[in-house]
PDB file of C-alpha atoms in Angstrom:
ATOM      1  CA  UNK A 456      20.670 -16.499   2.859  1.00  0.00           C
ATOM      2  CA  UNK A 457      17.908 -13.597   3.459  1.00  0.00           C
ATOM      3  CA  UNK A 458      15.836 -13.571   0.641  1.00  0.00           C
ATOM      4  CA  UNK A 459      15.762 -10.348  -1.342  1.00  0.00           C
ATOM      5  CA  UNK A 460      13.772  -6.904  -0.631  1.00  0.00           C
ATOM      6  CA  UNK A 461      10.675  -6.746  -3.033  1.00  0.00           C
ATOM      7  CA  UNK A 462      10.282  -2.992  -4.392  1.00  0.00           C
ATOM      8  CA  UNK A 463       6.789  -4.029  -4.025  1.00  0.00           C
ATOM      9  CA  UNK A 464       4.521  -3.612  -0.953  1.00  0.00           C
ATOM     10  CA  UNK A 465       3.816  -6.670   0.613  1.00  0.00           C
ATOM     11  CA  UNK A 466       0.615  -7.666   2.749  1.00  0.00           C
ATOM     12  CA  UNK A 467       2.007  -7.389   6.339  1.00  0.00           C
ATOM     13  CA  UNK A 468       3.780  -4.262   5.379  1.00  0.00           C
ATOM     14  CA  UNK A 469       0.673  -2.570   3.908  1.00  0.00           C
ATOM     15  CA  UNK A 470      -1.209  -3.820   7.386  1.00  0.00           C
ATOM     16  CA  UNK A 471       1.799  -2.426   9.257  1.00  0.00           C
ATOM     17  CA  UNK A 472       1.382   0.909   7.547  1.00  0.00           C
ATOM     18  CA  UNK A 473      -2.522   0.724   7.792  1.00  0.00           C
ATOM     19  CA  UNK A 474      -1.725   0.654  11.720  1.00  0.00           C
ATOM     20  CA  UNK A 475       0.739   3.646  11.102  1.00  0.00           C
ATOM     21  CA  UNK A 476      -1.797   5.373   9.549  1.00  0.00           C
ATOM     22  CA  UNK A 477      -4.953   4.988  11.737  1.00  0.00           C
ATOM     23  CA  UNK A 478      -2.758   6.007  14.959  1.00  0.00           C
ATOM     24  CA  UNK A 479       0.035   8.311  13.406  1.00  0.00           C
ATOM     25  CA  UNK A 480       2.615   6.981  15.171  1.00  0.00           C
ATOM     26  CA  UNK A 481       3.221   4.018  17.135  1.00  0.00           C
ATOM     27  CA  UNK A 482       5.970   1.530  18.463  1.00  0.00           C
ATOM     28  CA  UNK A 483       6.482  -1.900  17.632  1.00  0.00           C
ATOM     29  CA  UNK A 484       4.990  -3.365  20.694  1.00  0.00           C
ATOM     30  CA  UNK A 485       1.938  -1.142  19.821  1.00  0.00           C
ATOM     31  CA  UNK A 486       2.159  -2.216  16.168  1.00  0.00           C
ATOM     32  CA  UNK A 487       1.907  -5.779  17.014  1.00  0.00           C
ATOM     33  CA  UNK A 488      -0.699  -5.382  19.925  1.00  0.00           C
ATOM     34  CA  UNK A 489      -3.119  -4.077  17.518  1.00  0.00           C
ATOM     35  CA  UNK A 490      -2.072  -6.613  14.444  1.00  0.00           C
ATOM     36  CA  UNK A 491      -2.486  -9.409  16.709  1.00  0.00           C
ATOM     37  CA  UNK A 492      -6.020  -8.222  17.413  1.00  0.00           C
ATOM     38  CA  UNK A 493      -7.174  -9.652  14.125  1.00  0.00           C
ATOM     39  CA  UNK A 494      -4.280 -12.668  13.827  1.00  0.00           C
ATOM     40  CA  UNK A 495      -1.895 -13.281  16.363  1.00  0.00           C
ATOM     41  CA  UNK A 496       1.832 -12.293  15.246  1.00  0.00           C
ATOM     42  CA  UNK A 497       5.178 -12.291  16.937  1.00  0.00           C
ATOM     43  CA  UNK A 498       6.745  -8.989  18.360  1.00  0.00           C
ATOM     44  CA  UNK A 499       9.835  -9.966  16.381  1.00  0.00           C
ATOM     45  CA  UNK A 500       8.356 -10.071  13.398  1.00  0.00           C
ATOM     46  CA  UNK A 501       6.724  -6.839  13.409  1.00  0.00           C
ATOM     47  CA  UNK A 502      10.299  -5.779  13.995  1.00  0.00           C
ATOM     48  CA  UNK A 503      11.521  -7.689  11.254  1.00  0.00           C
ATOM     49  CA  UNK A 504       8.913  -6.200   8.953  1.00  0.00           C
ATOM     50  CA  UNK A 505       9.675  -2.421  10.184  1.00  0.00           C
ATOM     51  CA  UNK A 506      13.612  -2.716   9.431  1.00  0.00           C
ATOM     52  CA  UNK A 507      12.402  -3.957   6.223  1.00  0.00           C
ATOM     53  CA  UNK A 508       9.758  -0.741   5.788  1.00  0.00           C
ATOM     54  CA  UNK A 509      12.889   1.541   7.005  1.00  0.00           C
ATOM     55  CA  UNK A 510      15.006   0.313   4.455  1.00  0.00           C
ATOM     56  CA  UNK A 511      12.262   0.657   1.718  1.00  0.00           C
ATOM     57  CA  UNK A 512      12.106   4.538   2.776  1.00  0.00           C
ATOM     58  CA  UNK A 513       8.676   3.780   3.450  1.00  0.00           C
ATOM     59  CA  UNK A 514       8.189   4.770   7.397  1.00  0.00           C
ATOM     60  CA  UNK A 515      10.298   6.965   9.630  1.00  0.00           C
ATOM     61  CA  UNK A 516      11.589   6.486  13.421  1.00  0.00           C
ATOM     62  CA  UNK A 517      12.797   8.705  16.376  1.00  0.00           C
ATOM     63  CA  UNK A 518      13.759   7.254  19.345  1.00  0.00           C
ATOM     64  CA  UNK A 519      11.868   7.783  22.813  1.00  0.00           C
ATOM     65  CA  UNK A 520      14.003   5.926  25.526  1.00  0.00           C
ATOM     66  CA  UNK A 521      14.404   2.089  24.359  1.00  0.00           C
ATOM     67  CA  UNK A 522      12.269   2.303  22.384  1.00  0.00           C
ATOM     68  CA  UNK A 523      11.374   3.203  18.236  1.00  0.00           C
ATOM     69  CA  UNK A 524       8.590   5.397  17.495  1.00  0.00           C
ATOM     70  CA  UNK A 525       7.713   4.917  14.162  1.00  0.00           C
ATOM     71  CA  UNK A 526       5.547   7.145  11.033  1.00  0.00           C
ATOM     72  CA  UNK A 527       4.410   6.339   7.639  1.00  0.00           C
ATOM     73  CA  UNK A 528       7.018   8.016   5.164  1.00  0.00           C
ATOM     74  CA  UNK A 529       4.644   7.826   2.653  1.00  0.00           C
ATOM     75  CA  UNK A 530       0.583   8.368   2.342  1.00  0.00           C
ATOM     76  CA  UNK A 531      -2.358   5.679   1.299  1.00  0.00           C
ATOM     77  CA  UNK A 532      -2.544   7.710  -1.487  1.00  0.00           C
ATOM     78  CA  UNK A 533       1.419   7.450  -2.249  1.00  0.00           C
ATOM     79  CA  UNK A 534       1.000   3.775  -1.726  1.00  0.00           C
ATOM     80  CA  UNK A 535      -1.708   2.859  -3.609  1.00  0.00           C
ATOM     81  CA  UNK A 536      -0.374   5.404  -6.707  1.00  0.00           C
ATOM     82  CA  UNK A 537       3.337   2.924  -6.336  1.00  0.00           C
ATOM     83  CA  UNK A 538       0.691   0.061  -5.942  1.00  0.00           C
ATOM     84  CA  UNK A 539      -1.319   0.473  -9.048  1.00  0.00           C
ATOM     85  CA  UNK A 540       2.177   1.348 -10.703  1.00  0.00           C
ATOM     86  CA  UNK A 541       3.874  -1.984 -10.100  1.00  0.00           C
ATOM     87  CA  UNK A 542       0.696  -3.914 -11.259  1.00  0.00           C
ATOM     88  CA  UNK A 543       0.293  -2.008 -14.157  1.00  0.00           C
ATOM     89  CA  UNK A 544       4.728  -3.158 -14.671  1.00  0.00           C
ATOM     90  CA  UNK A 545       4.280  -6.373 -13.662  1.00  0.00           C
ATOM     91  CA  UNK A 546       1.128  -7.771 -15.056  1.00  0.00           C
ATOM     92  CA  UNK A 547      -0.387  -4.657 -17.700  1.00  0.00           C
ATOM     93  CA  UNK A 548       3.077  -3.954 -20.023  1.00  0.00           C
ATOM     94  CA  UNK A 549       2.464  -0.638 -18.191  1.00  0.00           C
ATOM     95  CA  UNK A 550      -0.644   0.026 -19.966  1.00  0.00           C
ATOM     96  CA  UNK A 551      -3.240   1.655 -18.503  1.00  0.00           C
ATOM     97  CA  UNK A 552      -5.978   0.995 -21.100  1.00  0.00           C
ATOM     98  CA  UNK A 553      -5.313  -2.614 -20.930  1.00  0.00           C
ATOM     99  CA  UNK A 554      -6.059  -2.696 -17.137  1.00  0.00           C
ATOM    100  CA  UNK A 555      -9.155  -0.592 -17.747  1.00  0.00           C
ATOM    101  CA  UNK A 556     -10.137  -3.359 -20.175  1.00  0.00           C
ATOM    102  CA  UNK A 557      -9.580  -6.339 -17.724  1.00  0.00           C
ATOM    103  CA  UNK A 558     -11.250  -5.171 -15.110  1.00  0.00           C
ATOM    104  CA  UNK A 559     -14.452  -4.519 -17.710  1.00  0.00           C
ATOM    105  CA  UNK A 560     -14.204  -8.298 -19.193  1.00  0.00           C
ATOM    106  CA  UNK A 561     -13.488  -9.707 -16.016  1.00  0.00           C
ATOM    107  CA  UNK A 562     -15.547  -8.184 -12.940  1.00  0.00           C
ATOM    108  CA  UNK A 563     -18.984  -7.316 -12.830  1.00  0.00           C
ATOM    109  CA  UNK A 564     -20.240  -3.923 -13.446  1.00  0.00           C
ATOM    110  CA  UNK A 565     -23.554  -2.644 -12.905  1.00  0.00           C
ATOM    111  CA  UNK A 566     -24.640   0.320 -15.297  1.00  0.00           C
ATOM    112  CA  UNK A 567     -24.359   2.687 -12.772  1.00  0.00           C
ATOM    113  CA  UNK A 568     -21.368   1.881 -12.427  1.00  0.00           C
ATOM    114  CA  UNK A 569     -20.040   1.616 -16.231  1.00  0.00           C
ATOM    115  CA  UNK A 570     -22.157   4.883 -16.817  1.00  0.00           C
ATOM    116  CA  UNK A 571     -19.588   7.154 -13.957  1.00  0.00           C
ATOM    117  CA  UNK A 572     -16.954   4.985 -16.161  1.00  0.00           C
ATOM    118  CA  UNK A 573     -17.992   6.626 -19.560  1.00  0.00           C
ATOM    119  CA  UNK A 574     -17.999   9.683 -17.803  1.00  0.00           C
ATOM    120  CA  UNK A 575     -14.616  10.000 -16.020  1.00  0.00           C
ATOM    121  CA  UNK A 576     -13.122   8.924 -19.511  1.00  0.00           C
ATOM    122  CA  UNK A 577     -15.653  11.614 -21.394  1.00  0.00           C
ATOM    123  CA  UNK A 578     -14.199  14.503 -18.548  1.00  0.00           C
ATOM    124  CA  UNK A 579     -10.602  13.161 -19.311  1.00  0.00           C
ATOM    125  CA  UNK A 580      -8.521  16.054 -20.457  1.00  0.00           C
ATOM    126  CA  UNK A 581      -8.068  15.569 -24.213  1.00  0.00           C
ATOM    127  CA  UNK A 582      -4.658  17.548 -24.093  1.00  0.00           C
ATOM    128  CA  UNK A 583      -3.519  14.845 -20.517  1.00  0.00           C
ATOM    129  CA  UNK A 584      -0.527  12.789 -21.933  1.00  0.00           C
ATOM    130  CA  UNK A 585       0.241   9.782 -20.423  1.00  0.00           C
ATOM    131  CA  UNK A 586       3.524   9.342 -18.304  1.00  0.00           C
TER     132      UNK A 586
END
């Protein structure tokens, strides 16, 4: 039984669409050329993985011969906005503030860093509701 689509963006998609991104458009074999720079992976796989990104809505095709020519449906930004979205679901009861708050207890900040905090939350629109 095929296991079951996660909503989520996985690794090798997100390096599938980082591929998409850098070149525009490319085709599997071109996809998995350049992946397999860095780690080898199977041409089939990269297939696998692209039906998978078609069926998320998350990268177009047109043919050209044979062969798929594929697109990112969707920008970094897009992805990093549904990203930050389904950790803030999954792990942050969809709070913002509470993620804020992590990453302050848990990760090092500098005060340079804490200071361009303060201010992004001081230049915050009072009258900005959240979603």
């Amino acid at each position: 039984m095929a296991r079951p689509v996660s909503p989520a963006l996985t690794d090798a998609e997100r390096r599938i669409l980082e591929v998409l991104w850098k070149k525009k458009e490319a085709s599997v074999r071109e996809v998995a050329d350049e992946l397999s720079k860095k780690k080898p992976v199977a041409y089939t796989t990269v297939l696998t993985m692209f039906k998978v990104l078609d069926k998320k809505g998350l990268v177009h095709h047109r043919s050209e011969g044979r062969a798929f020519i594929y697109s990112a449906a969707i920008t970094r930004s897009e992805a990093r906005k549904q990203a930050l979205e389904n950790l803030l679901k999954s792990f942050f009861n969809d709070s913002p503030s509470v993620l804020a708050q992590h990453l302050i207890d848990e990760h090092d900040m500098d005060a340079d860093e804490l200071k361009a905090l303060q201010q992004r939350v001081d230049d915050a629109s009072p009258s900005r509701t959240p979603k």
